[in-house]
C-alpha cells in the first residue's frame, strides 16, 4: 500500500541476490505454517516493494508487520478463501484472515478469470489482512491482458482525520490501477495512498532519524509536524492528498471515502468511520483487522480488437515519454516507468537493503535454521 517509487538509499546498503531473498522469505512464511506455494507468492509480493524502490513496503515489514500478524493470531497461515456469494461477474469472498500478500493476488486472478468470460470481473473481499504494495497485485492483471484495479481500506484502523474534524476516522485507503502500455513499454502502474504519504514512509524516516517535510503530518490543532516519530506517539495525524482544505485536501479525503465505500462497505468489512472513534482525545485508534478490498479486472479485448487497444496504448504512453522535459537529463515518465527501471537494476545487480535490515534478516534466518543470502560482489 504505497505511493510512488523513490531512490534507494546509498552509503549503508548492501546488494543481495533476488532469488536468495525470495527463497528466504518463502522459507520464513512456510515456517509459520503457510503452504509452500502460498508462501512463495507472499514472498514475491513482499519483495516487490524492494525491487521497485518502495522499500518502506518491502522486507522491512517482514518482522515489523507480517510475522506479528501470525504471532498475535490476527492472520491464519492456512486459511482458504471462501466464496460467500457468486453472481458470475461479481463475487463476494471472505478471506478468513489469510495473509493479504497472498490473498490479494488470488482475488485479482479470480477477477481476471471472470473478466475473460464476461468482459469485467469484480471480487469483493472482507476479512482481509495487509497486502503490501497494491501495484504488485494489479500488475498481475496486466500480464493477462487486462486492466487491473485494486482498492483497500484499512479495516478499523483510524489514523487520518476528516478535514475540520478532531477525531481520526480513516486509514491511508490506497488504490492501484494497472494497464498495458503497449509492446516494449513498461506497464502503467499507479499505486498510491489517498493520504499525502503512507505510514510506511513516515516510519522509514523515523528509523533513519530524518525529519519529514511539512505537508505529511499535522498536530491536533492542525499545525505542521516535521518529527516522524509523532505518528506513533499519537501526536501526528496524516494529512490528505492535496494538503490543507484550501489546497485540495477534500479531494484526497473524498477519494479515501470512495475506497471505503467500494472496498469495505460493499463487502461488509470493518469500517473506519464509526462512533467508537469519538472516544478519547481523537488520537489514532483501532487496528487494521477485517480489511476490505475490491479487485476489479476489465478486458479491453471484450469490447474492441486487442491489437487496436495495444496500438493506441503504445501511442498514448510513448507520447508521454517523448514529451520535451523541462530539464535535460530528467525525462518525462508515467507511473510504472521508474519502478520498472529499479526492478531491472535490482534483478541485474542485486536488491539493495540497508546493513541494519541485512543483519535483521540474518537473525530471522537463524530462527528457522537458514542463512541470509550472501552479499553480491560490486
Tab-separated table of C-alpha atoms in Angstrom:
chain	number	residue	atom	x	y	z
A	1	UNK	CA	0.000	0.000	0.000
A	2	UNK	CA	2.161	2.774	-1.340
A	3	UNK	CA	2.709	5.992	-3.192
A	4	UNK	CA	5.487	6.117	-5.792
A	5	UNK	CA	8.959	4.698	-6.080
A	6	UNK	CA	11.807	6.684	-4.618
A	7	UNK	CA	15.560	6.244	-4.967
A	8	UNK	CA	17.084	3.581	-2.777
A	9	UNK	CA	19.309	4.994	-0.053
A	10	UNK	CA	23.025	4.704	-0.675
A	11	UNK	CA	26.046	4.532	1.581
A	12	UNK	CA	24.837	1.941	4.095
A	13	UNK	CA	23.335	-0.528	1.624
A	14	UNK	CA	24.365	-3.996	0.581
A	15	UNK	CA	23.196	-5.826	-2.532
A	16	UNK	CA	21.612	-9.265	-2.198
A	17	UNK	CA	20.504	-11.681	-4.941
A	18	UNK	CA	16.785	-11.577	-5.640
A	19	UNK	CA	16.417	-15.360	-5.794
A	20	UNK	CA	18.164	-15.770	-2.450
A	21	UNK	CA	15.884	-13.226	-0.781
A	22	UNK	CA	12.834	-14.845	-2.340
A	23	UNK	CA	13.907	-18.251	-1.018
A	24	UNK	CA	14.499	-16.862	2.464
A	25	UNK	CA	11.185	-15.005	2.693
A	26	UNK	CA	9.383	-18.060	1.347
A	27	UNK	CA	11.019	-20.262	3.974
A	28	UNK	CA	10.095	-17.825	6.750
A	29	UNK	CA	6.428	-17.759	5.732
A	30	UNK	CA	6.382	-21.536	5.290
A	31	UNK	CA	7.832	-21.941	8.782
A	32	UNK	CA	4.815	-20.018	10.075
A	33	UNK	CA	2.501	-22.607	8.512
A	34	UNK	CA	1.784	-21.264	5.042
A	35	UNK	CA	1.650	-23.885	2.274
A	36	UNK	CA	4.802	-23.588	0.177
A	37	UNK	CA	3.167	-22.216	-2.973
A	38	UNK	CA	1.315	-19.567	-0.980
A	39	UNK	CA	4.454	-18.694	0.959
A	40	UNK	CA	6.291	-18.148	-2.314
A	41	UNK	CA	3.513	-15.917	-3.658
A	42	UNK	CA	3.540	-13.900	-0.430
A	43	UNK	CA	7.322	-13.556	-0.547
A	44	UNK	CA	7.168	-12.320	-4.139
A	45	UNK	CA	4.574	-9.709	-3.181
A	46	UNK	CA	6.702	-8.570	-0.242
A	47	UNK	CA	9.881	-8.287	-2.325
A	48	UNK	CA	8.079	-6.194	-4.933
A	49	UNK	CA	8.495	-3.195	-2.641
A	50	UNK	CA	12.268	-3.607	-2.502
A	51	UNK	CA	12.839	-4.272	-6.189
A	52	UNK	CA	10.706	-1.324	-7.336
A	53	UNK	CA	12.194	1.264	-4.978
A	54	UNK	CA	9.334	1.315	-2.452
A	55	UNK	CA	11.396	-0.048	0.396
A	56	UNK	CA	9.049	1.188	3.117
A	57	UNK	CA	6.667	-1.553	1.930
A	58	UNK	CA	9.220	-4.323	1.388
A	59	UNK	CA	11.293	-6.686	3.506
A	60	UNK	CA	11.495	-4.179	6.338
A	61	UNK	CA	7.896	-5.151	7.124
A	62	UNK	CA	8.636	-8.865	7.478
A	63	UNK	CA	9.343	-8.625	11.213
A	64	UNK	CA	7.537	-5.350	11.862
A	65	UNK	CA	4.203	-6.217	10.324
A	66	UNK	CA	3.669	-9.682	8.866
A	67	UNK	CA	5.234	-12.063	11.384
A	68	UNK	CA	3.473	-10.262	14.263
A	69	UNK	CA	0.171	-10.896	12.461
A	70	UNK	CA	0.821	-14.618	12.815
A	71	UNK	CA	2.219	-14.345	16.334
A	72	UNK	CA	-0.851	-12.399	17.520
A	73	UNK	CA	-3.267	-14.779	15.740
A	74	UNK	CA	-4.515	-11.933	13.578
A	75	UNK	CA	-3.645	-13.871	10.408
A	76	UNK	CA	-4.289	-17.538	9.670
A	77	UNK	CA	-1.442	-19.004	7.580
A	78	UNK	CA	-3.537	-21.924	6.298
A	79	UNK	CA	-6.916	-20.264	5.745
A	80	UNK	CA	-8.621	-20.702	2.379
A	81	UNK	CA	-10.675	-18.030	0.655
A	82	UNK	CA	-14.409	-18.695	0.978
A	83	UNK	CA	-16.826	-17.629	-1.740
A	84	UNK	CA	-19.857	-16.174	0.045
A	85	UNK	CA	-21.841	-15.028	-2.986
A	86	UNK	CA	-21.274	-15.705	-6.678
A	87	UNK	CA	-23.051	-13.622	-9.317
A	88	UNK	CA	-20.741	-14.649	-12.166
A	89	UNK	CA	-19.124	-11.300	-12.977
A	90	UNK	CA	-19.345	-10.250	-9.301
A	91	UNK	CA	-18.107	-12.371	-6.386
A	92	UNK	CA	-18.056	-11.817	-2.640
A	93	UNK	CA	-15.195	-13.527	-0.813
A	94	UNK	CA	-14.341	-13.948	2.861
A	95	UNK	CA	-10.533	-14.016	3.161
A	96	UNK	CA	-10.840	-15.526	6.663
A	97	UNK	CA	-7.731	-13.715	7.949
A	98	UNK	CA	-5.460	-15.294	5.338
A	99	UNK	CA	-2.280	-13.337	4.654
A	100	UNK	CA	-3.135	-10.473	2.336
A	101	UNK	CA	0.158	-10.737	0.454
A	102	UNK	CA	-1.225	-13.995	-0.974
A	103	UNK	CA	-4.983	-13.397	-0.819
A	104	UNK	CA	-4.983	-10.158	-2.824
A	105	UNK	CA	-3.228	-11.884	-5.710
A	106	UNK	CA	-5.772	-14.701	-5.600
A	107	UNK	CA	-8.626	-12.178	-5.669
A	108	UNK	CA	-7.092	-10.383	-8.647
A	109	UNK	CA	-6.581	-13.644	-10.527
A	110	UNK	CA	-10.208	-14.550	-9.871
A	111	UNK	CA	-11.333	-11.158	-11.157
A	112	UNK	CA	-9.241	-11.613	-14.317
A	113	UNK	CA	-10.693	-15.077	-14.895
A	114	UNK	CA	-14.234	-13.723	-14.627
A	115	UNK	CA	-13.393	-10.800	-16.913
A	116	UNK	CA	-12.185	-13.237	-19.558
A	117	UNK	CA	-15.720	-14.649	-19.632
A	118	UNK	CA	-17.844	-11.562	-19.004
A	119	UNK	CA	-15.605	-8.656	-20.048
A	120	UNK	CA	-15.404	-7.447	-16.456
A	121	UNK	CA	-14.797	-9.272	-13.190
A	122	UNK	CA	-15.261	-7.895	-9.672
A	123	UNK	CA	-14.183	-9.650	-6.492
A	124	UNK	CA	-15.219	-8.000	-3.244
A	125	UNK	CA	-13.274	-9.213	-0.197
A	126	UNK	CA	-13.847	-8.969	3.537
A	127	UNK	CA	-11.870	-10.447	6.412
A	128	UNK	CA	-8.596	-9.445	4.800
A	129	UNK	CA	-5.174	-8.514	6.170
A	130	UNK	CA	-2.468	-6.150	4.912
A	131	UNK	CA	-1.469	-6.983	1.321
A	132	UNK	CA	1.643	-4.855	0.789
A	133	UNK	CA	2.095	-2.957	-2.460
A	134	UNK	CA	-1.191	-2.790	-4.344
A	135	UNK	CA	0.694	-2.377	-7.615
A	136	UNK	CA	2.138	-5.870	-7.369
A	137	UNK	CA	-1.351	-7.323	-7.490
A	138	UNK	CA	-2.789	-5.096	-10.224
A	139	UNK	CA	0.236	-5.849	-12.385
A	140	UNK	CA	-0.880	-9.493	-12.372
A	141	UNK	CA	-3.899	-8.433	-14.414
A	142	UNK	CA	-1.695	-6.725	-16.983
A	143	UNK	CA	0.254	-9.939	-17.558
A	144	UNK	CA	-3.053	-11.495	-18.607
A	145	UNK	CA	-4.020	-8.639	-20.925
A	146	UNK	CA	-6.450	-6.967	-18.550
A	147	UNK	CA	-6.684	-3.624	-16.800
A	148	UNK	CA	-6.478	-4.217	-13.041
A	149	UNK	CA	-7.918	-2.096	-10.229
A	150	UNK	CA	-7.413	-2.717	-6.518
A	151	UNK	CA	-8.765	-0.649	-3.650
A	152	UNK	CA	-8.345	-1.310	0.066
A	153	UNK	CA	-9.460	0.302	3.263
A	154	UNK	CA	-7.513	-0.198	6.494
A	155	UNK	CA	-10.121	-2.131	8.408
A	156	UNK	CA	-10.863	-0.381	11.671
A	157	UNK	CA	-7.529	1.426	11.817
A	158	UNK	CA	-8.035	5.191	12.078
A	159	UNK	CA	-5.059	7.488	11.575
A	160	UNK	CA	-6.342	10.417	9.499
A	161	UNK	CA	-9.000	12.985	10.394
A	162	UNK	CA	-11.745	14.350	8.175
A	163	UNK	CA	-10.913	17.945	7.184
A	164	UNK	CA	-12.039	20.101	10.098
A	165	UNK	CA	-12.563	17.094	12.385
A	166	UNK	CA	-10.985	16.346	15.763
A	167	UNK	CA	-11.033	12.525	15.637
A	168	UNK	CA	-9.074	10.169	13.400
A	169	UNK	CA	-11.639	8.321	11.287
A	170	UNK	CA	-9.915	6.773	8.261
A	171	UNK	CA	-6.782	4.959	7.150
A	172	UNK	CA	-4.489	5.622	4.217
A	173	UNK	CA	-7.008	3.795	1.961
A	174	UNK	CA	-4.730	3.010	-1.000
A	175	UNK	CA	-5.682	2.272	-4.564
A	176	UNK	CA	-3.920	0.979	-7.653
A	177	UNK	CA	-4.703	0.866	-11.358
A	178	UNK	CA	-2.504	-1.016	-13.817
A	179	UNK	CA	-2.841	-1.263	-17.582
A	180	UNK	CA	-0.853	-2.495	-20.570
A	181	UNK	CA	1.163	0.325	-22.114
A	182	UNK	CA	1.837	-1.375	-25.421
A	183	UNK	CA	4.655	-3.513	-26.832
A	184	UNK	CA	8.092	-2.765	-25.414
A	185	UNK	CA	6.882	-0.293	-22.781
A	186	UNK	CA	6.621	-0.820	-19.006
A	187	UNK	CA	3.005	-1.211	-17.899
A	188	UNK	CA	1.186	1.726	-16.396
A	189	UNK	CA	1.055	1.050	-12.651
A	190	UNK	CA	-0.440	3.697	-10.387
A	191	UNK	CA	-0.050	2.763	-6.716
A	192	UNK	CA	-0.983	5.460	-4.214
A	193	UNK	CA	-2.399	6.234	-0.827
A	194	UNK	CA	-5.173	8.785	-0.514
A	195	UNK	CA	-3.196	10.472	2.257
A	196	UNK	CA	-0.206	12.644	1.341
A	197	UNK	CA	2.086	9.687	2.114
A	198	UNK	CA	1.561	6.187	3.555
A	199	UNK	CA	2.531	5.446	7.137
A	200	UNK	CA	5.471	3.372	5.905
A	201	UNK	CA	7.269	6.422	4.534
A	202	UNK	CA	6.825	8.275	7.813
A	203	UNK	CA	8.144	5.348	9.843
A	204	UNK	CA	11.030	4.865	7.425
A	205	UNK	CA	12.095	8.452	8.117
A	206	UNK	CA	11.758	7.873	11.861
A	207	UNK	CA	14.004	4.795	11.721
A	208	UNK	CA	16.598	6.730	9.737
A	209	UNK	CA	16.490	9.681	12.136
A	210	UNK	CA	15.410	12.059	9.367
A	211	UNK	CA	12.919	14.863	9.635
A	212	UNK	CA	9.983	14.980	7.256
A	213	UNK	CA	8.770	17.894	5.140
A	214	UNK	CA	5.744	19.945	6.039
A	215	UNK	CA	2.639	18.526	4.433
A	216	UNK	CA	2.928	14.943	5.680
A	217	UNK	CA	1.723	15.257	9.284
A	218	UNK	CA	-0.145	17.789	11.359
A	219	UNK	CA	-0.777	18.035	15.093
A	220	UNK	CA	-4.121	18.103	16.905
A	221	UNK	CA	-4.539	21.812	16.197
A	222	UNK	CA	-3.698	21.467	12.515
A	223	UNK	CA	-0.149	22.801	12.688
A	224	UNK	CA	2.657	21.205	10.615
A	225	UNK	CA	4.672	18.390	12.222
A	226	UNK	CA	8.168	17.544	10.956
A	227	UNK	CA	9.061	14.886	13.556
A	228	UNK	CA	8.114	11.499	12.020
A	229	UNK	CA	8.070	9.804	15.434
A	230	UNK	CA	4.991	11.897	16.282
A	231	UNK	CA	2.885	9.474	14.230
A	232	UNK	CA	3.411	6.514	16.553
A	233	UNK	CA	3.274	8.737	19.637
A	234	UNK	CA	-0.279	9.633	18.635
A	235	UNK	CA	0.732	13.281	18.248
A	236	UNK	CA	0.787	13.430	14.460
A	237	UNK	CA	-2.049	12.890	12.002
A	238	UNK	CA	-1.539	12.029	8.349
A	239	UNK	CA	-2.637	14.779	6.000
A	240	UNK	CA	-4.736	14.099	2.938
A	241	UNK	CA	-3.537	14.107	-0.617
A	242	UNK	CA	-3.832	17.757	-1.542
A	243	UNK	CA	-2.599	19.073	1.817
A	244	UNK	CA	-4.860	21.568	3.512
A	245	UNK	CA	-8.514	22.188	2.649
A	246	UNK	CA	-7.616	25.296	0.675
A	247	UNK	CA	-5.111	23.355	-1.463
A	248	UNK	CA	-7.236	20.298	-2.214
A	249	UNK	CA	-7.451	18.119	0.906
A	250	UNK	CA	-11.103	17.393	0.191
A	251	UNK	CA	-10.012	15.558	-2.968
A	252	UNK	CA	-7.819	13.117	-1.034
A	253	UNK	CA	-10.473	12.815	1.671
A	254	UNK	CA	-13.151	12.184	-0.944
A	255	UNK	CA	-11.040	9.519	-2.632
A	256	UNK	CA	-10.499	7.842	0.745
A	257	UNK	CA	-14.262	7.658	1.207
A	258	UNK	CA	-14.675	6.257	-2.311
A	259	UNK	CA	-12.261	3.491	-1.317
A	260	UNK	CA	-14.071	2.949	1.987
A	261	UNK	CA	-17.398	2.525	0.175
A	262	UNK	CA	-16.223	0.265	-2.641
A	263	UNK	CA	-13.678	-1.789	-0.709
A	264	UNK	CA	-15.295	-2.171	2.707
A	265	UNK	CA	-18.914	-1.060	2.764
A	266	UNK	CA	-19.829	-3.195	-0.264
A	267	UNK	CA	-18.027	-6.236	1.159
A	268	UNK	CA	-19.231	-5.844	4.731
A	269	UNK	CA	-15.696	-5.461	6.123
A	270	UNK	CA	-14.509	-3.409	9.084
A	271	UNK	CA	-15.165	0.309	8.649
A	272	UNK	CA	-13.019	3.214	9.738
A	273	UNK	CA	-15.734	5.829	10.320
A	274	UNK	CA	-17.656	4.636	13.383
A	275	UNK	CA	-18.867	6.103	16.701
A	276	UNK	CA	-16.079	4.425	18.699
A	277	UNK	CA	-13.633	6.809	17.008
A	278	UNK	CA	-15.016	9.651	19.124
A	279	UNK	CA	-13.656	8.299	22.405
A	280	UNK	CA	-10.504	9.669	23.991
A	281	UNK	CA	-8.633	12.681	22.663
A	282	UNK	CA	-9.133	11.990	18.962
A	283	UNK	CA	-5.757	10.280	18.549
A	284	UNK	CA	-5.303	7.380	16.098
A	285	UNK	CA	-7.210	4.289	17.209
A	286	UNK	CA	-8.035	0.747	16.146
A	287	UNK	CA	-6.143	-1.979	14.314
A	288	UNK	CA	-6.097	-2.908	10.661
A	289	UNK	CA	-8.182	-6.048	11.161
A	290	UNK	CA	-11.034	-7.165	8.878
A	291	UNK	CA	-9.698	-5.190	5.939
A	292	UNK	CA	-11.925	-4.889	2.906
A	293	UNK	CA	-10.684	-4.703	-0.644
A	294	UNK	CA	-12.045	-4.708	-4.151
A	295	UNK	CA	-10.291	-6.379	-7.068
A	296	UNK	CA	-11.606	-5.369	-10.479
A	297	UNK	CA	-10.443	-6.549	-13.896
A	298	UNK	CA	-11.505	-5.169	-17.261
A	299	UNK	CA	-10.824	-6.941	-20.555
A	300	UNK	CA	-10.407	-4.369	-23.350
A	301	UNK	CA	-10.419	-7.200	-25.883
A	302	UNK	CA	-14.049	-7.901	-24.966
A	303	UNK	CA	-15.007	-4.518	-26.400
A	304	UNK	CA	-12.556	-3.865	-29.239
A	305	UNK	CA	-9.774	-5.693	-31.095
A	306	UNK	CA	-6.866	-6.320	-28.736
A	307	UNK	CA	-4.323	-5.154	-31.339
A	308	UNK	CA	-6.111	-1.807	-31.682
A	309	UNK	CA	-6.133	-1.288	-27.935
A	310	UNK	CA	-2.425	-2.073	-27.594
A	311	UNK	CA	-1.534	0.143	-30.548
A	312	UNK	CA	-3.446	3.070	-29.066
A	313	UNK	CA	-1.936	2.404	-25.633
A	314	UNK	CA	1.569	2.432	-27.101
A	315	UNK	CA	0.872	5.705	-28.869
A	316	UNK	CA	-0.513	7.279	-25.713
A	317	UNK	CA	2.236	6.249	-23.325
A	318	UNK	CA	5.086	6.733	-25.809
A	319	UNK	CA	3.823	10.281	-26.384
A	320	UNK	CA	4.279	10.942	-22.671
A	321	UNK	CA	7.824	9.591	-22.785
A	322	UNK	CA	8.561	11.788	-25.801
A	323	UNK	CA	7.295	14.950	-24.133
A	324	UNK	CA	10.152	17.523	-24.077
A	325	UNK	CA	11.450	17.748	-20.485
A	326	UNK	CA	11.927	20.973	-18.576
A	327	UNK	CA	15.448	19.894	-17.639
A	328	UNK	CA	17.851	17.881	-19.742
A	329	UNK	CA	18.554	14.521	-18.135
A	330	UNK	CA	15.179	14.428	-16.376
A	331	UNK	CA	12.883	12.751	-18.896
A	332	UNK	CA	9.123	12.619	-18.549
A	333	UNK	CA	7.689	9.307	-17.413
A	334	UNK	CA	4.428	7.860	-16.177
A	335	UNK	CA	3.524	5.745	-13.139
A	336	UNK	CA	5.372	2.471	-13.636
A	337	UNK	CA	8.437	3.635	-15.587
A	338	UNK	CA	10.623	4.415	-12.570
A	339	UNK	CA	9.542	1.221	-10.848
A	340	UNK	CA	10.444	-0.790	-13.954
A	341	UNK	CA	13.911	0.802	-14.044
A	342	UNK	CA	14.511	-0.010	-10.362
A	343	UNK	CA	13.370	-3.580	-10.880
A	344	UNK	CA	15.695	-4.103	-13.824
A	345	UNK	CA	18.625	-2.778	-11.785
A	346	UNK	CA	17.732	-4.883	-8.733
A	347	UNK	CA	17.450	-8.110	-10.686
A	348	UNK	CA	20.695	-7.437	-12.556
A	349	UNK	CA	22.871	-6.098	-9.736
A	350	UNK	CA	21.129	-7.344	-6.608
A	351	UNK	CA	18.426	-5.948	-4.357
A	352	UNK	CA	19.587	-3.026	-2.215
A	353	UNK	CA	18.867	-3.382	1.512
A	354	UNK	CA	20.280	-1.481	4.440
A	355	UNK	CA	23.007	-3.052	6.545
A	356	UNK	CA	20.616	-2.961	9.512
A	357	UNK	CA	17.969	-4.882	7.583
A	358	UNK	CA	20.578	-7.365	6.359
A	359	UNK	CA	21.533	-8.076	9.971
A	360	UNK	CA	17.871	-8.445	10.873
A	361	UNK	CA	17.296	-10.895	8.035
A	362	UNK	CA	20.245	-12.924	9.286
A	363	UNK	CA	18.640	-13.176	12.716
A	364	UNK	CA	15.306	-14.218	11.213
A	365	UNK	CA	17.047	-16.832	9.086
A	366	UNK	CA	18.724	-18.329	12.153
A	367	UNK	CA	15.353	-18.880	13.821
A	368	UNK	CA	14.377	-21.315	11.044
A	369	UNK	CA	17.812	-22.886	10.620
A	370	UNK	CA	18.645	-20.975	7.438
A	371	UNK	CA	21.086	-18.288	6.359
A	372	UNK	CA	20.618	-14.909	4.775
A	373	UNK	CA	21.877	-14.787	1.173
A	374	UNK	CA	25.433	-13.631	0.652
A	375	UNK	CA	26.192	-10.119	-0.453
A	376	UNK	CA	26.569	-9.706	-4.200
A	377	UNK	CA	30.070	-8.562	-5.128
A	378	UNK	CA	30.113	-4.994	-6.531
